[in-house]
Short mmCIF file of C-alpha atoms in Angstrom, two decimals:
data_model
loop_
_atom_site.label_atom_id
_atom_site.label_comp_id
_atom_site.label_asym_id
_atom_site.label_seq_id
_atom_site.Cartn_x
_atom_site.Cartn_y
_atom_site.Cartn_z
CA UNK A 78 234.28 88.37 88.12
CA UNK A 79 230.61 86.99 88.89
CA UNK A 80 229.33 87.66 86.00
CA UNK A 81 232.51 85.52 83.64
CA UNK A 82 231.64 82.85 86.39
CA UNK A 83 228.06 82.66 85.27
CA UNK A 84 228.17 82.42 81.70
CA UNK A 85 230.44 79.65 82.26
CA UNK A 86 228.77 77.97 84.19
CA UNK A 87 225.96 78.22 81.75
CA UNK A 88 228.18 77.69 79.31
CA UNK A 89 229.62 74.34 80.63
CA UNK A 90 225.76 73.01 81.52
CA UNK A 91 224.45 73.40 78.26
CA UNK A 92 226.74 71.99 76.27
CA UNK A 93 227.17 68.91 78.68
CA UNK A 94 223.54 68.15 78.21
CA UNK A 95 223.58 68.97 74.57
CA UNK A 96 225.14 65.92 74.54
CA UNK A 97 223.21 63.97 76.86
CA UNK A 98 220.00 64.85 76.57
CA UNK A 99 216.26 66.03 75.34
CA UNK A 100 216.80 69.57 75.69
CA UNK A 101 213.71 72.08 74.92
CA UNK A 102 212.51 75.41 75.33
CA UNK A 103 209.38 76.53 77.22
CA UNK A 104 207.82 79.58 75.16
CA UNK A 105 204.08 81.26 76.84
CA UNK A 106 202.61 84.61 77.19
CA UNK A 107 198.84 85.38 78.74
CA UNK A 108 198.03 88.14 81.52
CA UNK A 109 199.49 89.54 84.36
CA UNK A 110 198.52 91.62 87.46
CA UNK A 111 200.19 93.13 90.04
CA UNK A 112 199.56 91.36 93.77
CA UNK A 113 201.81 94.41 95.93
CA UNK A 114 200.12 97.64 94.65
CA UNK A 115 196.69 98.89 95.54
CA UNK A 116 196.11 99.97 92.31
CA UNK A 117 197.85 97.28 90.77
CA UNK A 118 199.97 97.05 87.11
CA UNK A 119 198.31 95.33 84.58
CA UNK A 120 201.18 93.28 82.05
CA UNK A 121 201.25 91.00 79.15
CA UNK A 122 204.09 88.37 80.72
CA UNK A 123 206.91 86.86 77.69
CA UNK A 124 208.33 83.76 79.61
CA UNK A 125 211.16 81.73 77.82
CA UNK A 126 212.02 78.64 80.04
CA UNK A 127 214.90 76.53 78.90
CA UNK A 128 215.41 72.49 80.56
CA UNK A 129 219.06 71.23 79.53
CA UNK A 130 217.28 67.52 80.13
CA UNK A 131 212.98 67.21 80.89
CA UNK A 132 214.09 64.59 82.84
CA UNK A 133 216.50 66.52 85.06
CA UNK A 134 214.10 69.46 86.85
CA UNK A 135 216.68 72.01 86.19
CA UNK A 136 215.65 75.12 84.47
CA UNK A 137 216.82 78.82 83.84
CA UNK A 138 214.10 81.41 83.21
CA UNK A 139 213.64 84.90 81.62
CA UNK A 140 210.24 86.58 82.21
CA UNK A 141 209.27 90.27 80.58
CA UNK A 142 206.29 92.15 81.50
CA UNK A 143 205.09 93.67 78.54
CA UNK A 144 203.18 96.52 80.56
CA UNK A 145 200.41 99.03 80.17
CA UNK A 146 200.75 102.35 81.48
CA UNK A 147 199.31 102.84 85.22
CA UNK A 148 197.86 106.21 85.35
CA UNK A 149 196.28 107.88 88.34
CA UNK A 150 195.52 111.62 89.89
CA UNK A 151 197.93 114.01 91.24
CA UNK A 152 196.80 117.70 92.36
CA UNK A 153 199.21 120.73 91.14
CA UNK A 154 199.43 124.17 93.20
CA UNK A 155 200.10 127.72 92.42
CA UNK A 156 200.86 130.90 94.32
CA UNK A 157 200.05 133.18 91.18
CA UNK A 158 196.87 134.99 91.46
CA UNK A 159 195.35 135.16 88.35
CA UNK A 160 195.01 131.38 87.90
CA UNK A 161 193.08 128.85 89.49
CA UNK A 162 194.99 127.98 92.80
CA UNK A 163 194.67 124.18 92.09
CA UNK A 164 194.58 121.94 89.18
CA UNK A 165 194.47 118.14 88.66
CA UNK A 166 196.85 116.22 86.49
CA UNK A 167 196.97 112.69 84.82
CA UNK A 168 199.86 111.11 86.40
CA UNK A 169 201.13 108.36 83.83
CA UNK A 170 203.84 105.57 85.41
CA UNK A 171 205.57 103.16 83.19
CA UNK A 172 207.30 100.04 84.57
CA UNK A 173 209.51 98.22 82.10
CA UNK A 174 210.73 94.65 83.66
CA UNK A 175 212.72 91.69 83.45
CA UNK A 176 213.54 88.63 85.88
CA UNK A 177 216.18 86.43 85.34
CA UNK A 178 216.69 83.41 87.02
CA UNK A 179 216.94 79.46 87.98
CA UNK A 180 215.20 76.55 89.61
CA UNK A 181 213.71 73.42 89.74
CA UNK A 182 210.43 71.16 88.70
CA UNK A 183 209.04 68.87 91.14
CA UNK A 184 206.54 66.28 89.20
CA UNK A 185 203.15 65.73 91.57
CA UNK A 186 200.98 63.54 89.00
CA UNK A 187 201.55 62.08 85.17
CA UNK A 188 198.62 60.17 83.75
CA UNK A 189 198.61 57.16 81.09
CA UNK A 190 198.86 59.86 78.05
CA UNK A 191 201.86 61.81 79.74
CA UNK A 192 200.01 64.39 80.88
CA UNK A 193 201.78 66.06 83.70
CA UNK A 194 200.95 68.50 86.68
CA UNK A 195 204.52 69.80 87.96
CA UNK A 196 205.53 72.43 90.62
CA UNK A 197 208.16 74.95 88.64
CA UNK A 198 210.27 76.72 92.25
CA UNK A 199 212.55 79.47 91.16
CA UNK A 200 214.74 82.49 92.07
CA UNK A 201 216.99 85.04 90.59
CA UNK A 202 217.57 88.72 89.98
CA UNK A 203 214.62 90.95 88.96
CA UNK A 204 215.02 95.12 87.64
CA UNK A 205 212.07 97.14 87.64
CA UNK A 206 212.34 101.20 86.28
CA UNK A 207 209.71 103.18 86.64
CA UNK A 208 209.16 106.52 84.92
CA UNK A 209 207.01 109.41 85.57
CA UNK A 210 205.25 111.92 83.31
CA UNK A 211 202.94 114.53 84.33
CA UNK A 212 200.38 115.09 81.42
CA UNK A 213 199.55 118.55 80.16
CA UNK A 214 201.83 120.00 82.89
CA UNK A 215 202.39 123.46 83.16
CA UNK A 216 205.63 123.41 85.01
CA UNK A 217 206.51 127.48 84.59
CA UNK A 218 203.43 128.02 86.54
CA UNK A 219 202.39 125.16 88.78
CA UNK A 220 203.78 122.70 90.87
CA UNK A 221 203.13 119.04 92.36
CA UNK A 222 203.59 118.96 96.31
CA UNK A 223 205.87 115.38 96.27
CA UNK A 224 205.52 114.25 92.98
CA UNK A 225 206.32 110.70 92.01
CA UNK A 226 210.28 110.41 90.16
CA UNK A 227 212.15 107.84 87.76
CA UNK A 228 213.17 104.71 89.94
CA UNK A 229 215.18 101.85 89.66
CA UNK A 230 214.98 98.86 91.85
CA UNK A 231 216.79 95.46 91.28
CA UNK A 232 216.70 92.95 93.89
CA UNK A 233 216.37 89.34 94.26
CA UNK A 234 213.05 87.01 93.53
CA UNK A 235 211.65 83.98 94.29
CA UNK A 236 208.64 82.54 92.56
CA UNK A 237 206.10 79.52 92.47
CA UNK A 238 204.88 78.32 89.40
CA UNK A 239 201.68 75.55 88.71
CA UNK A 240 202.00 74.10 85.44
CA UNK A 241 199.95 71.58 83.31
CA UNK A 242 201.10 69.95 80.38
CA UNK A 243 199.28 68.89 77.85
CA UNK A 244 200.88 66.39 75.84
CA UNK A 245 199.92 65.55 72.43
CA UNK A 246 201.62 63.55 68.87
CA UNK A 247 204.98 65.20 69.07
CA UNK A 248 203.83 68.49 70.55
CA UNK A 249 203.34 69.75 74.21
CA UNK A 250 201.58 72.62 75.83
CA UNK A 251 200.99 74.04 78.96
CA UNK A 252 198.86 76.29 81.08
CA UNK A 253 200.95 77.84 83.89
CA UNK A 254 199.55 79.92 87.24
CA UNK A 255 202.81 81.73 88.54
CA UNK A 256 203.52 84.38 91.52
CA UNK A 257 206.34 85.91 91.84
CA UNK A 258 207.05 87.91 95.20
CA UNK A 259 208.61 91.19 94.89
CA UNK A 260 211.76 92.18 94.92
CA UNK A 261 214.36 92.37 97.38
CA UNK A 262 215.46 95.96 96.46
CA UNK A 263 215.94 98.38 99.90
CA UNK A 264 213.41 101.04 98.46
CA UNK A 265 214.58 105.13 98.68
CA UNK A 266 214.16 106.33 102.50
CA UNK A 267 214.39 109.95 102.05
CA UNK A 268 211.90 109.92 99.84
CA UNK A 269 208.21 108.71 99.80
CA UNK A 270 205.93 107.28 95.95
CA UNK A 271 202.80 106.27 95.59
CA UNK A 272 203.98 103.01 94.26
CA UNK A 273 205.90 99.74 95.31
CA UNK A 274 207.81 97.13 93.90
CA UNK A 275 205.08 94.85 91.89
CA UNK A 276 204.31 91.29 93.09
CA UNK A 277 203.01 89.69 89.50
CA UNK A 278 200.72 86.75 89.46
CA UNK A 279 200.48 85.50 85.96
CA UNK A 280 198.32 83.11 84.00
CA UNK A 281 200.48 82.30 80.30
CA UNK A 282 199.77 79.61 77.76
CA UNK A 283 202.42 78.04 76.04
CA UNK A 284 204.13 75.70 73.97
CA UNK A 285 207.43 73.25 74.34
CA UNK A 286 210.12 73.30 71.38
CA UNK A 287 212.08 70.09 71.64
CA UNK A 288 215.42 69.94 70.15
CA UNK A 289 218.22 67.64 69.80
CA UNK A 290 216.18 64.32 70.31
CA UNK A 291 217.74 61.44 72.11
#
């Protein structure tokens, strides 16, 4: 039933200020790191941000980390004589995410050419999976002592976002700093990883497509 409810709402909010108002869409990528992890993931962020009215402050937001594979060491162990007792793998985690959400602009200074410096506040639903592979791993003969496994957390986000705006003729840009925290996701308790829910602080360039001009 929640999920009807949205869409209609959606639904019923853009098509009221398709009618009554400058709509656009916010389109930036750039670079990405990860704030919660010691050894942090590195991502290339796609952000599509869509204002019913630049006027109003409302937005809705979709954000997906394009991201590079986070490897690190993880020590294998055998009880069979005639090989080495110990061996060291390449551990290889890959995090595939999306955030999905809504908030609000708060405008702190414009200047004479409509140049703009606005708070973007935000929250919504974010889904992280993370999967595991052991490289070159000789699973008939050796073992990991608590290897990492395939997790999925989904949880709820809230993010800050400092945005400039360039604006110039009848385009506008941006450059946006945004932090996101992590997610609200309970993670497994009967089981301990070597990673956590990521925290991404991202620096994207971008551009504003206007549409349906008032």
């Amino acid at each position: 039933m929640k999920k009807p409810a949205i869409c209609l709402f959606i639904l019923i909010t853009f098509f009221y200020f398709q009618a009554n108002a400058q709509s656009f869409f916010a389109i930036s990528t750039g670079v990405s790191t990860d704030l919660s992890n010691p050894k942090p993931f590195y991502m290339i962020p796609v952000s599509v941000r869509w204002e019913p009215d630049k006027h109003s402050g409302f937005f809705i937001e979709a954000i997906k980390g394009i991201c590079f594979p986070r490897l690190t060491k993880a020590n294998a162990y055998t009880a069979i004589s005639q090989l080495p007792e110990h061996v060291v793998l390449t551990e290889a985690i890959n995090l595939n995410n999306i955030s999905i959400g809504m908030g609000g602009t708060i405008v702190l200074y414009t200047n004479k050419k409509n140049n703009r410096f606005t708070l973007n506040l935000s929250t919504g639903i974010c889904t992280e999976q993370f999967k595991i592979k052991y490289r070159n791993y000789d699973t008939a003969n050796y073992e990991v002592l608590n290897p990492d496994v395939d997790t999925r957390f989904s949880g709820i986000y809230v993010s800050i976002g400092a945005i400039y705006n360039f604006h110039k003729r009848k385009q506008d840009m941006f450059i946006m700093l945004r932090v996101q925290s992590h997610s609200s996701a309970s993670l497994p308790d009967h089981y301990s990883l070597s990673f956590y829910k990521t925290a991404p602080l991202q620096l994207t360039f971008g551009y504003k497509l206007f549409y349906n001009n008032k």
